[in-house]
Tab-separated table of C-alpha atoms and ligand atoms in Angstrom:
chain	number	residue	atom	x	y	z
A	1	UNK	CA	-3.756	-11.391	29.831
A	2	UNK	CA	-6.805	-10.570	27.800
A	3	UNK	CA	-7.731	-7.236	26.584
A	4	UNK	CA	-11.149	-6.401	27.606
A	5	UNK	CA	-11.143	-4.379	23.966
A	6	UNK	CA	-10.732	-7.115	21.748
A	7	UNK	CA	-14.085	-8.777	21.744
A	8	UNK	CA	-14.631	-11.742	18.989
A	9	UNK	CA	-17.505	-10.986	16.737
A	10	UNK	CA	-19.921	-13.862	15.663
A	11	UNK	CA	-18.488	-14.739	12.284
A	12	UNK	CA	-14.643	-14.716	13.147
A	13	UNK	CA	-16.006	-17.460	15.944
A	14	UNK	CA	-16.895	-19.604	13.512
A	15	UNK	CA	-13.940	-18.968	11.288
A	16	UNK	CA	-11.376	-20.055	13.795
A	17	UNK	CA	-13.463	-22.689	15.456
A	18	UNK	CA	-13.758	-23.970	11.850
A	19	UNK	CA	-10.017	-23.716	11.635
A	20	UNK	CA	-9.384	-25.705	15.049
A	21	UNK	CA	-9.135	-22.994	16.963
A	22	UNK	CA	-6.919	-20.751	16.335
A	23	UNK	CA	-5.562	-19.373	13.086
A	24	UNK	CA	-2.472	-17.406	11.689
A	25	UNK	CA	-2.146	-13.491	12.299
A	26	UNK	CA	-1.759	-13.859	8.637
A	27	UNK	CA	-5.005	-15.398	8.260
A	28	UNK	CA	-6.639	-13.074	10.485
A	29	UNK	CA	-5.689	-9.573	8.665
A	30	UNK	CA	-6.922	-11.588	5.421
A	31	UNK	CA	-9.943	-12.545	7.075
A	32	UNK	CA	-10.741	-9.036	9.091
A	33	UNK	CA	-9.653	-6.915	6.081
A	34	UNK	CA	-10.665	-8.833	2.858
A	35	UNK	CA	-13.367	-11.479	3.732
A	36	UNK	CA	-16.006	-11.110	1.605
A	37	UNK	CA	-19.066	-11.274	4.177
A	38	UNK	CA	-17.288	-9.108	6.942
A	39	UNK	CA	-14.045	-7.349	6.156
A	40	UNK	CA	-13.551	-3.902	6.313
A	41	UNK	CA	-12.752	-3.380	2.817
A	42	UNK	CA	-14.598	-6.374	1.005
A	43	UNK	CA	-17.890	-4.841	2.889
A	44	UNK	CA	-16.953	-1.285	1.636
A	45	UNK	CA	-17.745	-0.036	5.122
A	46	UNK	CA	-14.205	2.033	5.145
A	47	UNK	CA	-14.204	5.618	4.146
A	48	UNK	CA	-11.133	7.066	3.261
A	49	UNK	CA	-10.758	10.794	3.550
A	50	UNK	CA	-10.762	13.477	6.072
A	51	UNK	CA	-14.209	12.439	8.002
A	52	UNK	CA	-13.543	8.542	7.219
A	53	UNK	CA	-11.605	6.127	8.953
A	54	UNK	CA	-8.091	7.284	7.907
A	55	UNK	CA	-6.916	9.713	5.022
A	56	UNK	CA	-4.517	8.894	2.423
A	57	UNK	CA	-2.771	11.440	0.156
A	58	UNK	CA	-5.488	11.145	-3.395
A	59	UNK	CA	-8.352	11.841	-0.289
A	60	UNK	CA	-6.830	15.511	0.823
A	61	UNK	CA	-7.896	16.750	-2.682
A	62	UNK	CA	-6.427	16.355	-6.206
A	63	UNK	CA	-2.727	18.236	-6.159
A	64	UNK	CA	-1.583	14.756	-4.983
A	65	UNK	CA	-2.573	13.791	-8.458
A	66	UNK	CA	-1.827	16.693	-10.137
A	67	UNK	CA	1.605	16.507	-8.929
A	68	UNK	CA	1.987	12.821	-9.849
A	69	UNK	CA	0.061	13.221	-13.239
A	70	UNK	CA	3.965	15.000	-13.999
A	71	UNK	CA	6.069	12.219	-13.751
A	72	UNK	CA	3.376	9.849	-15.338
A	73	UNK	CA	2.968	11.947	-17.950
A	74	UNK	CA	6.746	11.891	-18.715
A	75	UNK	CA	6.645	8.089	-18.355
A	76	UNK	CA	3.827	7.766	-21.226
A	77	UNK	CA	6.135	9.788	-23.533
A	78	UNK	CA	9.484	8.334	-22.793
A	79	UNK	CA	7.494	4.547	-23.692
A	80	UNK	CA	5.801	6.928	-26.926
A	81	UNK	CA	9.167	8.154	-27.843
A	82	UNK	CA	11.109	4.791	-27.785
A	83	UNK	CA	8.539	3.493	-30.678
A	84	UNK	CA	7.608	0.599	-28.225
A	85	UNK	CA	4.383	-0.359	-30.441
A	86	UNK	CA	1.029	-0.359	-28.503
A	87	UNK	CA	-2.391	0.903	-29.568
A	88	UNK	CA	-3.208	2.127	-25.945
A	89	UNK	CA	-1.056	2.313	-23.594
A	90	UNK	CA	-2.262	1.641	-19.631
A	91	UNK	CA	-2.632	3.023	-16.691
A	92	UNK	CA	-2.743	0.240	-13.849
A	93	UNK	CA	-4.408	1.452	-10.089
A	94	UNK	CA	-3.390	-1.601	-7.503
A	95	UNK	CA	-6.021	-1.124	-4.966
A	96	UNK	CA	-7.407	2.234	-5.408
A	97	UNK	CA	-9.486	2.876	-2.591
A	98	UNK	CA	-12.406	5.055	-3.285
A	99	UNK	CA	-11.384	5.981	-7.141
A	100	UNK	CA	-9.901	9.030	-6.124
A	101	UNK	CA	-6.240	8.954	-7.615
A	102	UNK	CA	-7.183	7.491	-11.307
A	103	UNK	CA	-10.076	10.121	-11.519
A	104	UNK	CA	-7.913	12.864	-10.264
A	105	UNK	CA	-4.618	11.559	-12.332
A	106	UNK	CA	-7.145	11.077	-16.057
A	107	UNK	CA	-7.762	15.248	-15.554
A	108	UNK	CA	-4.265	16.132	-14.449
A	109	UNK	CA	-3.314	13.987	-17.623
A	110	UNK	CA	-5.929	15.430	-19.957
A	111	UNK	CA	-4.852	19.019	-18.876
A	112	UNK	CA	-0.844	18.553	-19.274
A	113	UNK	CA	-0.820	15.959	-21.962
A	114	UNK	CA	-4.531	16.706	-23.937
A	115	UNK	CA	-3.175	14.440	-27.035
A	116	UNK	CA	-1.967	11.632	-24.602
A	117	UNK	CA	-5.516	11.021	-23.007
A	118	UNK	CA	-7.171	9.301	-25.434
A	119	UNK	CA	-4.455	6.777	-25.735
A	120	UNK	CA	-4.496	5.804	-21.966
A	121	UNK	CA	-7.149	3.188	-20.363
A	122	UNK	CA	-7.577	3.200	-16.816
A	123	UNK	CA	-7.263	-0.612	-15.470
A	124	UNK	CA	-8.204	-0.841	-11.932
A	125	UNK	CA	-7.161	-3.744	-10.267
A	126	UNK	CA	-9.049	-4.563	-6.838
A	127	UNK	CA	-9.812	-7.266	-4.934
A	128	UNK	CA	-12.779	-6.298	-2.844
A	129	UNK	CA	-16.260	-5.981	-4.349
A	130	UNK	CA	-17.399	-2.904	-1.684
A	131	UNK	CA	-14.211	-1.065	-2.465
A	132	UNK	CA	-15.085	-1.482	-6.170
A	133	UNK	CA	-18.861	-0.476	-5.972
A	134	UNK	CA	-17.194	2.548	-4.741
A	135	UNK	CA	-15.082	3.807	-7.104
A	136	UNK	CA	-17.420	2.605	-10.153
A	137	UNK	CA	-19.626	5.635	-8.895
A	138	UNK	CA	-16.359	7.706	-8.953
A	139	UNK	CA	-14.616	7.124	-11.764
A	140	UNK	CA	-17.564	6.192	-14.426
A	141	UNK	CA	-19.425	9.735	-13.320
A	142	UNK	CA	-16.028	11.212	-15.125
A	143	UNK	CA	-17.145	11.119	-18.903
A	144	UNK	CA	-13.715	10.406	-20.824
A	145	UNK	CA	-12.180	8.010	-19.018
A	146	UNK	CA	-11.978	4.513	-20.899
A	147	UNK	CA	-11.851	2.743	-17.434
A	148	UNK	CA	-12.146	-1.198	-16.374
A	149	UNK	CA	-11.635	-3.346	-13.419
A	150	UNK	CA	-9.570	-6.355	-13.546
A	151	UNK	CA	-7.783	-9.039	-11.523
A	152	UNK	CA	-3.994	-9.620	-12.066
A	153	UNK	CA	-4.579	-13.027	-13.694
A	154	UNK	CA	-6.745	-11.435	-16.313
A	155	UNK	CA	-4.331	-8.818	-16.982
A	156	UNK	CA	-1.419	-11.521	-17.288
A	157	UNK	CA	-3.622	-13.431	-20.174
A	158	UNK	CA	-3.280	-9.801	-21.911
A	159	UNK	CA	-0.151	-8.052	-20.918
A	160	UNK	CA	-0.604	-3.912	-21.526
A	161	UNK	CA	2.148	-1.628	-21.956
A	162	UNK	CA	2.670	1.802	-19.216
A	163	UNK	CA	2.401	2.742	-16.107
A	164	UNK	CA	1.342	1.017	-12.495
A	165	UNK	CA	0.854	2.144	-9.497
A	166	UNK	CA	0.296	1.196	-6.197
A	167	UNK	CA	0.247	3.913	-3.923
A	168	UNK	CA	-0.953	2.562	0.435
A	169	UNK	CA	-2.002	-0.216	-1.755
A	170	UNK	CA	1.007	-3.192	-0.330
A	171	UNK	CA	0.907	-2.294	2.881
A	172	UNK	CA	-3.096	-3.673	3.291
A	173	UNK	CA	-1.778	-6.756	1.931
A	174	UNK	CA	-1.809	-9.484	5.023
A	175	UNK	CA	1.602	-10.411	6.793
A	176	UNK	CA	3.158	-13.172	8.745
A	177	UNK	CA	4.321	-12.260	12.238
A	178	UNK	CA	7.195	-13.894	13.766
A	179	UNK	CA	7.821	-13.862	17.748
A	180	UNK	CA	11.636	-14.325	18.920
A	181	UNK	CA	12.131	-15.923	22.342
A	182	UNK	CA	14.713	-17.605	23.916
A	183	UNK	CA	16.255	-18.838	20.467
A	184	UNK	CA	13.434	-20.116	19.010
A	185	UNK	CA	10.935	-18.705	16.101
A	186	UNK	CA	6.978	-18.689	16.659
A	187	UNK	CA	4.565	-17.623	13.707
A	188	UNK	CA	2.012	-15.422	15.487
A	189	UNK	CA	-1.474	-16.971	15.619
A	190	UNK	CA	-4.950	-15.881	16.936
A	191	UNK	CA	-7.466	-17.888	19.275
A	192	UNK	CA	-10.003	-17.789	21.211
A	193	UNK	CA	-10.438	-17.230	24.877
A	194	UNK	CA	-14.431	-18.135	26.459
A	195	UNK	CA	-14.589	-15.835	29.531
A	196	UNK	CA	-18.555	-15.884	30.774
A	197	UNK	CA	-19.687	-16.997	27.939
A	198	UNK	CA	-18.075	-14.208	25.547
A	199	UNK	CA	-15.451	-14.612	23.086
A	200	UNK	CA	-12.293	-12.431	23.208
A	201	UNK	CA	-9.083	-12.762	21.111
A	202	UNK	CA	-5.943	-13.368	21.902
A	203	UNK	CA	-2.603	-13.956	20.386
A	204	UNK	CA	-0.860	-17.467	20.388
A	205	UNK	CA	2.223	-19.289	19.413
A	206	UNK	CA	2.289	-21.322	16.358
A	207	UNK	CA	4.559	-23.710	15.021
A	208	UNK	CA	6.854	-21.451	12.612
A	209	UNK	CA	5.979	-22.757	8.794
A	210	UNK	CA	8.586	-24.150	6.382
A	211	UNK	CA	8.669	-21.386	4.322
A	212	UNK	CA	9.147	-19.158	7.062
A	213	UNK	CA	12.024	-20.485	7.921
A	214	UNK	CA	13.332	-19.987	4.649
A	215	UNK	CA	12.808	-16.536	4.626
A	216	UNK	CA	14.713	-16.532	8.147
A	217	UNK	CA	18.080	-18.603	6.555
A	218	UNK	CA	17.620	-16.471	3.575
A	219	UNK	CA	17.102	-12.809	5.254
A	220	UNK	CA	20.682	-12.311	6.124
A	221	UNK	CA	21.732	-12.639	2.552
A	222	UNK	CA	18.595	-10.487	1.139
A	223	UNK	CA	18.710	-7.665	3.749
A	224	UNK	CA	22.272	-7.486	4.568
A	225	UNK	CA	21.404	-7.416	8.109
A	226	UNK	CA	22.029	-9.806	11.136
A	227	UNK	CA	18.670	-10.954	11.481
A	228	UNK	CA	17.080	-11.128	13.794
A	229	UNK	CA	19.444	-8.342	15.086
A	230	UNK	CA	21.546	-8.338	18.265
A	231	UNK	CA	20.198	-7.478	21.855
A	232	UNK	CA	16.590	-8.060	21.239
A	233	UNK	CA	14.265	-8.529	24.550
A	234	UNK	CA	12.418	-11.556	24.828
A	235	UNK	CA	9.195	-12.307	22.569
A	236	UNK	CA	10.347	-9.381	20.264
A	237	UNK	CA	7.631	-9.246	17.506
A	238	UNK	CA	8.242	-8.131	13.684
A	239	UNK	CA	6.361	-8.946	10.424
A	240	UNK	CA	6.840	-10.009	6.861
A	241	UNK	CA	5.512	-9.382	4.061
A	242	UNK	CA	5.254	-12.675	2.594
A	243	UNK	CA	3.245	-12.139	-0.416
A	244	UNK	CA	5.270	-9.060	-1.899
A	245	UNK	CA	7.691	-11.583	-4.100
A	246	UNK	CA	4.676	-13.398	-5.425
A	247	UNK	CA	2.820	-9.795	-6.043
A	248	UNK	CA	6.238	-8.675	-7.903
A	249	UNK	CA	6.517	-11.830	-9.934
A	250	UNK	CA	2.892	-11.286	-11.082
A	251	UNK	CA	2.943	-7.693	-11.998
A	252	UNK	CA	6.238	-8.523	-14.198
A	253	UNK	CA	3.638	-10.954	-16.133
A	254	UNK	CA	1.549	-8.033	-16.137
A	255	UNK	CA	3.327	-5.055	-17.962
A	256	UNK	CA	4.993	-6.190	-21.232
A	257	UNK	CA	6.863	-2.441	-20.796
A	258	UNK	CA	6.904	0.543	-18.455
A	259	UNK	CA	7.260	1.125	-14.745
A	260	UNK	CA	6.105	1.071	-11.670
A	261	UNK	CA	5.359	2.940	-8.481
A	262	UNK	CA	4.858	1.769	-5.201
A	263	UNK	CA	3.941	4.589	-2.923
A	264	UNK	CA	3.562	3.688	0.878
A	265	UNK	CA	4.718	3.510	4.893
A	266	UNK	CA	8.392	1.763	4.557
A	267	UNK	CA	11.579	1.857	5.902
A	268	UNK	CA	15.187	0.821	5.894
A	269	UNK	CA	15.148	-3.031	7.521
A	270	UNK	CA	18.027	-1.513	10.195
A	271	UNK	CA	14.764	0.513	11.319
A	272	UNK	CA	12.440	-2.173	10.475
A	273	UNK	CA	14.595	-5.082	11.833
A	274	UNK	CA	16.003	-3.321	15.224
A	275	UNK	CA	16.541	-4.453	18.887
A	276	UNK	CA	14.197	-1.595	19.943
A	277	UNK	CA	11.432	-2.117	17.640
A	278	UNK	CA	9.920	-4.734	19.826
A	279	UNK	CA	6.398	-4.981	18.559
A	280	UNK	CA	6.882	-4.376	15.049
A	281	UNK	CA	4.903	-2.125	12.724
A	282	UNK	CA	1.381	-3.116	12.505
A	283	UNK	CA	-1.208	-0.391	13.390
A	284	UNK	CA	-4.737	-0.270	13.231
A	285	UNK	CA	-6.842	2.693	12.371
A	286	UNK	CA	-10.868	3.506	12.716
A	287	UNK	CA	-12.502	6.828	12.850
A	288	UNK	CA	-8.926	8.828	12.458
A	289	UNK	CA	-8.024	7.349	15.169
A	290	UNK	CA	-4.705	5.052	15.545
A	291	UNK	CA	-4.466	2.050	17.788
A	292	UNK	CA	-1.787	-0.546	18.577
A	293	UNK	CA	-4.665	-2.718	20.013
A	294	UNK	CA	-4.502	-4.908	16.467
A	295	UNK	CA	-6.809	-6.903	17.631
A	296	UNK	CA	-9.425	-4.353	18.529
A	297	UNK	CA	-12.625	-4.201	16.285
A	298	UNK	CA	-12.108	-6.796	13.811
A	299	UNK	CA	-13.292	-5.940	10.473
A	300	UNK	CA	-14.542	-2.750	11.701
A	301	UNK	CA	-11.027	-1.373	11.425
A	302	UNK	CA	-8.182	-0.937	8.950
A	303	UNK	CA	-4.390	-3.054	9.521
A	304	UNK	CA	-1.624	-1.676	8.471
A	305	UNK	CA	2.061	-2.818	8.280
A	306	UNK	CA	4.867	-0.758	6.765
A	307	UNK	CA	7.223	-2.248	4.148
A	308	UNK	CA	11.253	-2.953	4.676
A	309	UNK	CA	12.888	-1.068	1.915
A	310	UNK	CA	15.755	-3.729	0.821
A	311	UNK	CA	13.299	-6.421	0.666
A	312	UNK	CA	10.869	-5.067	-1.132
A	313	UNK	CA	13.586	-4.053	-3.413
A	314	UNK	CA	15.068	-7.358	-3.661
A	315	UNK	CA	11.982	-9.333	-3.652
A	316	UNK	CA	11.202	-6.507	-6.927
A	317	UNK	CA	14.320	-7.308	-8.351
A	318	UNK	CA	14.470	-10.974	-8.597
A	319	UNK	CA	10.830	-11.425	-9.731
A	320	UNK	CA	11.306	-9.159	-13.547
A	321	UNK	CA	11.908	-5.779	-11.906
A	322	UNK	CA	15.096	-2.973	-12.260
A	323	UNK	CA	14.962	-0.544	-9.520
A	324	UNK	CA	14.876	3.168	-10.807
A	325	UNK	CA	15.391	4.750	-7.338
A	326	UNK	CA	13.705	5.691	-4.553
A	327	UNK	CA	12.747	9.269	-2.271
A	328	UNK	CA	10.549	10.265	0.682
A	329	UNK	CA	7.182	11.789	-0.764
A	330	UNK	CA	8.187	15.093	0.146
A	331	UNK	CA	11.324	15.241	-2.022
A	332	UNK	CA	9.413	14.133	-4.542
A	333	UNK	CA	6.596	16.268	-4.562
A	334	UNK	CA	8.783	19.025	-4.566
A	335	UNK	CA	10.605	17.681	-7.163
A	336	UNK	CA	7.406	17.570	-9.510
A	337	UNK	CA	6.842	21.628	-8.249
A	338	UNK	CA	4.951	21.260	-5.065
A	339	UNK	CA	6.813	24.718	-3.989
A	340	UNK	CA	5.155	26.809	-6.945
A	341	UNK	CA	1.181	25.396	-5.829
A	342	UNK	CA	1.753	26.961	-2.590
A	343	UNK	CA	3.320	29.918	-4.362
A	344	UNK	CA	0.381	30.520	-6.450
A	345	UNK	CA	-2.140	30.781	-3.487
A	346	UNK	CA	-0.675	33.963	-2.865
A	347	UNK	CA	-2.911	35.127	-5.358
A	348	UNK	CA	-5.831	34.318	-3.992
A	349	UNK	CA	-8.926	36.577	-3.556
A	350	UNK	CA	-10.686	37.516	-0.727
A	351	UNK	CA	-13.738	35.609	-1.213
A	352	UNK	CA	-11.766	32.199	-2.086
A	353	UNK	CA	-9.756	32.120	1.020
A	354	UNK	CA	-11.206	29.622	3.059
A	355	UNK	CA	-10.567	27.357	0.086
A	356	UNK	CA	-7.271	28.328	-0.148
A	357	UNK	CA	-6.240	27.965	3.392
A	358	UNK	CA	-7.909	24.371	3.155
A	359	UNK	CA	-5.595	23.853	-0.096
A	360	UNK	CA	-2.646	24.724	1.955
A	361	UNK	CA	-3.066	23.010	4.350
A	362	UNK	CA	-3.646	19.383	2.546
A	363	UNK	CA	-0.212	20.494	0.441
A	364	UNK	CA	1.804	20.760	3.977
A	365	UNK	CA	0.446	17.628	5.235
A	366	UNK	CA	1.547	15.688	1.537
A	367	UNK	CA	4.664	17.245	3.026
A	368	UNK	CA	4.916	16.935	6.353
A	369	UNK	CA	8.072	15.187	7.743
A	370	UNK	CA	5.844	13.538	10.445
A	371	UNK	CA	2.866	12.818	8.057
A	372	UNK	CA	2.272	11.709	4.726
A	373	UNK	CA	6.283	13.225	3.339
A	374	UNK	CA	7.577	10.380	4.844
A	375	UNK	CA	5.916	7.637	2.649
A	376	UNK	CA	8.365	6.727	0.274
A	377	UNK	CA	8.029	6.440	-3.257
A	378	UNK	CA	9.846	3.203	-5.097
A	379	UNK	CA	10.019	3.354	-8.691
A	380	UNK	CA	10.857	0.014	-10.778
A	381	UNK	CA	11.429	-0.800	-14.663
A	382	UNK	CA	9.936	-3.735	-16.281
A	383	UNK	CA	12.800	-5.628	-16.651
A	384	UNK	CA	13.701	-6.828	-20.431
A	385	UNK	CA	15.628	-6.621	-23.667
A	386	UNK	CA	13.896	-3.605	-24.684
A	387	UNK	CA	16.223	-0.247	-24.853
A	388	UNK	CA	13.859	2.172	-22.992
A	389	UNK	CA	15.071	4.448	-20.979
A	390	UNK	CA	12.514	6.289	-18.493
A	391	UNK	CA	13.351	9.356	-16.809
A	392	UNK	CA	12.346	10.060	-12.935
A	393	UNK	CA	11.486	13.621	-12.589
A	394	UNK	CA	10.834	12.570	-8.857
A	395	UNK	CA	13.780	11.838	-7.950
A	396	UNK	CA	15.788	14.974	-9.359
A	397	UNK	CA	16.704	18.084	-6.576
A	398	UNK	CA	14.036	19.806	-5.461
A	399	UNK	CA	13.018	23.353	-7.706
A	400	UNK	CA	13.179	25.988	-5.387
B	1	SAM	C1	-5.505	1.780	1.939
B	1	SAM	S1	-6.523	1.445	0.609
B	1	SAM	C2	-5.682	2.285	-0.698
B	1	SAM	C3	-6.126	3.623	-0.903
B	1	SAM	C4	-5.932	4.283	-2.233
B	1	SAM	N1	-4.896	3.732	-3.056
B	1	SAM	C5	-5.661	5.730	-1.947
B	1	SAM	O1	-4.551	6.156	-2.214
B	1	SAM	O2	-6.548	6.426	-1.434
B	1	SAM	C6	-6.150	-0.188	0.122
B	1	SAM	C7	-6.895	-0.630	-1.119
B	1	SAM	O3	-6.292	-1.807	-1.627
B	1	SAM	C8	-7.305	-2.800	-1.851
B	1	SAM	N2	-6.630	-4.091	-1.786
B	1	SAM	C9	-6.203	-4.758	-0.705
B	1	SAM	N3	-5.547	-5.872	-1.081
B	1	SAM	C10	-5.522	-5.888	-2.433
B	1	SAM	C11	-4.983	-6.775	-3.415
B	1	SAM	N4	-4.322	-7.874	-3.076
B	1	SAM	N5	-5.153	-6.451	-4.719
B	1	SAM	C12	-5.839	-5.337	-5.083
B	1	SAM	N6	-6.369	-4.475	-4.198
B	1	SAM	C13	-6.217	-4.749	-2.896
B	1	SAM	C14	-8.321	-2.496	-0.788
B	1	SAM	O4	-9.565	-3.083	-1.020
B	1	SAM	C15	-8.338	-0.975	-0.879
B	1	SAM	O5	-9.100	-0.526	-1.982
């Protein structure tokens, strides 16, 4: 049945007329996120933040940073201690969104760590041009950052030394859905449907690809898990994130030494791969507003897909990466003293409190169980020879 919703705008016609008619979903969260014409990011017509399109956590204000500048900061020194030579050592952004996060993290870092600053450059890596307009106006307005934009390929041609992260950066990144029924595999594709002369999408079954049915003999072995699991109804939907192992192998090419941090929706694959997750993970999101019509205003609206734990883990590990550990945001950020910002507002004068009560409020919802605390936060070691040990403030107990 077609949804009346998901209307076809001119330029995706062409696009999967051009492509015979129909196209991978694959190819169609590329397309209606990153191409460069009409995608919601490449187009910069996104805003992140409170009175955007969705918020992430840099957008509720900087203690997100603040918090985070902690355990970067002890990264930087742990690489400084071990003698690991390096005239300037780097701080990578994957997909940073309006700027926020590296503007906010190069004070938080100048404040704790004043002599570390000017040994840090700020290396922003994203793909679309709109996004980057954006944070050019953000981050070059902050005198004393030594800032640039680059792709992966450029970085890998001159591998830096420190820190990257990547925080609701991977799950943007476009994935391969996979329909179960009967006992056969589909890859999820997209087409058009002509009803009175207007286009609408809809979804259709492709022909499964050859390297997705690798990564179906080879799941059981990387997730530990009967795959697809037991008991699922017919035409039960899930996604993979097919370009994560590529991504991984890249980034190891990028980073001579240091870590990483991938911040973002995930969970365990017996969540992510079960009977009674029938339509998978994907979400879309406009105006604050979250839809499971995916197909809804295309490139008007944000995709998202959360990540499966063990195989983003594994697909880390056996592309240069060791695997530090792992926490929901909310233990970590009260690891790194979360607790004692919310103490301190007690303080707070009379005339400052409707700033404070805003304050509060973004630190709860960094927090919140049923919000932003349950992102998780994966942290990974360039793997090699070199004897550097890093230390995880993040991951310790909570101070109370
Ligand atoms: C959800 S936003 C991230 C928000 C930002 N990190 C924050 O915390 O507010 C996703 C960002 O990743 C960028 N992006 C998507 N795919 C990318 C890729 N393959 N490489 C680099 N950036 C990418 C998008 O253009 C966008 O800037």
């Amino acid at each position: 049945m077609i949804d009346p919703t998901a209307r076809c705008p001119e330029w995706l016609i062409d696009r999967i007329i051009n492509s015979g008619g129909s196209i991978s979903f694959y190819k169609y969260m590329d397309l209606v996120l990153n191409d460069p014409e009409n995608g919601f990011y490449s187009t910069g017509r996104l805003n992140i933040g409170k009175d955007g399109d969705f918020c992430t956590s840099p957008s509720l204000g900087n203690d997100f940073a603040r918090l985070l500048a902690i355990q970067v900061v002890d990264w930087f020194l742990d690489l400084e201690k071990s003698g690991i030579e390096s005239e300037l050592f780097s701080l990578v952004e994957v997909g940073p969104g309006e700027g926020t996060l590296s503007r906010d993290l190069a004070i938080a870092i100048a404040e704790i760590a004043p002599a570390l600053i000017s040994k840090i450059e700020f290396v922003l890596v994203e793909l679309n041009v709109g996004m980057r307009k954006r944070q050019e106006k953000v981050v070059n307005n902050f005198k004393g950052i030594y800032c640039r934009w680059c792709d992966l390929e450029d970085l890998i041609s001159r591998p830096v030394t420190g820190v990257v992260i990547a925080n609701e950066a991977l799950d943007a990144f476009p994935v391969e859905r996979l329909i179960f029924t009967g006992n056969k595999v589909f890859r999820q594709g997209v087409a058009l449907r002509k009803i009175n002369d207007e286009y609408f999408l809809e979804f259709v079954d492709l022909k499964p690809t050859s390297v997705i049915m690798k990564f179906l003999q080879e799941s059981n072995s990387l997730l530990n898990i009967e795959f697809p699991p037991k008991d699922i109804c017919d035409r039960w939907v899930t996604e993979w994130h097919c370009d994560l192992p590529t991504w991984f192998g890249k980034l190891s090419k990028v980073l001579s030494n240091g870590s990483l941090l991938v911040v973002d929706y995930a969970m365990e694959s017996k969540r992510y791969y079960n009977a009674n997750r029938k339509d998978g993970t994907l979400i879309s999101y406009r105006n604050q507003k979250a839809n499971t019509n995916i197909l809804k205003d295309p490139g008007l609206s944000d995709l998202t897909a959360h990540l499966c734990i063990e195989s983003t883990i594994s697909y880390a590990l056996i592309n240069g990466w060791k695997f530090m550990g792992e926490t929901r945001q909310g233990q970590a950020l009260l690891a790194l003293g979360l607790s004692s910002f919310l103490f301190s507002l007690q303080n707070t004068s009379s005339q400052d409190l409707s700033a404070a009560l805003n304050r509060r409020e973004s630190l709860l919802r960094l927090v919140d169980p049923m919000g932003l605390g349950e992102f998780r936060w994966l942290a990974f070691q360039k793997e090699n020879s070199y004897d550097l040990i890093l230390s995880n403030r993040f991951l310790e107990e909570p101070i109370s």
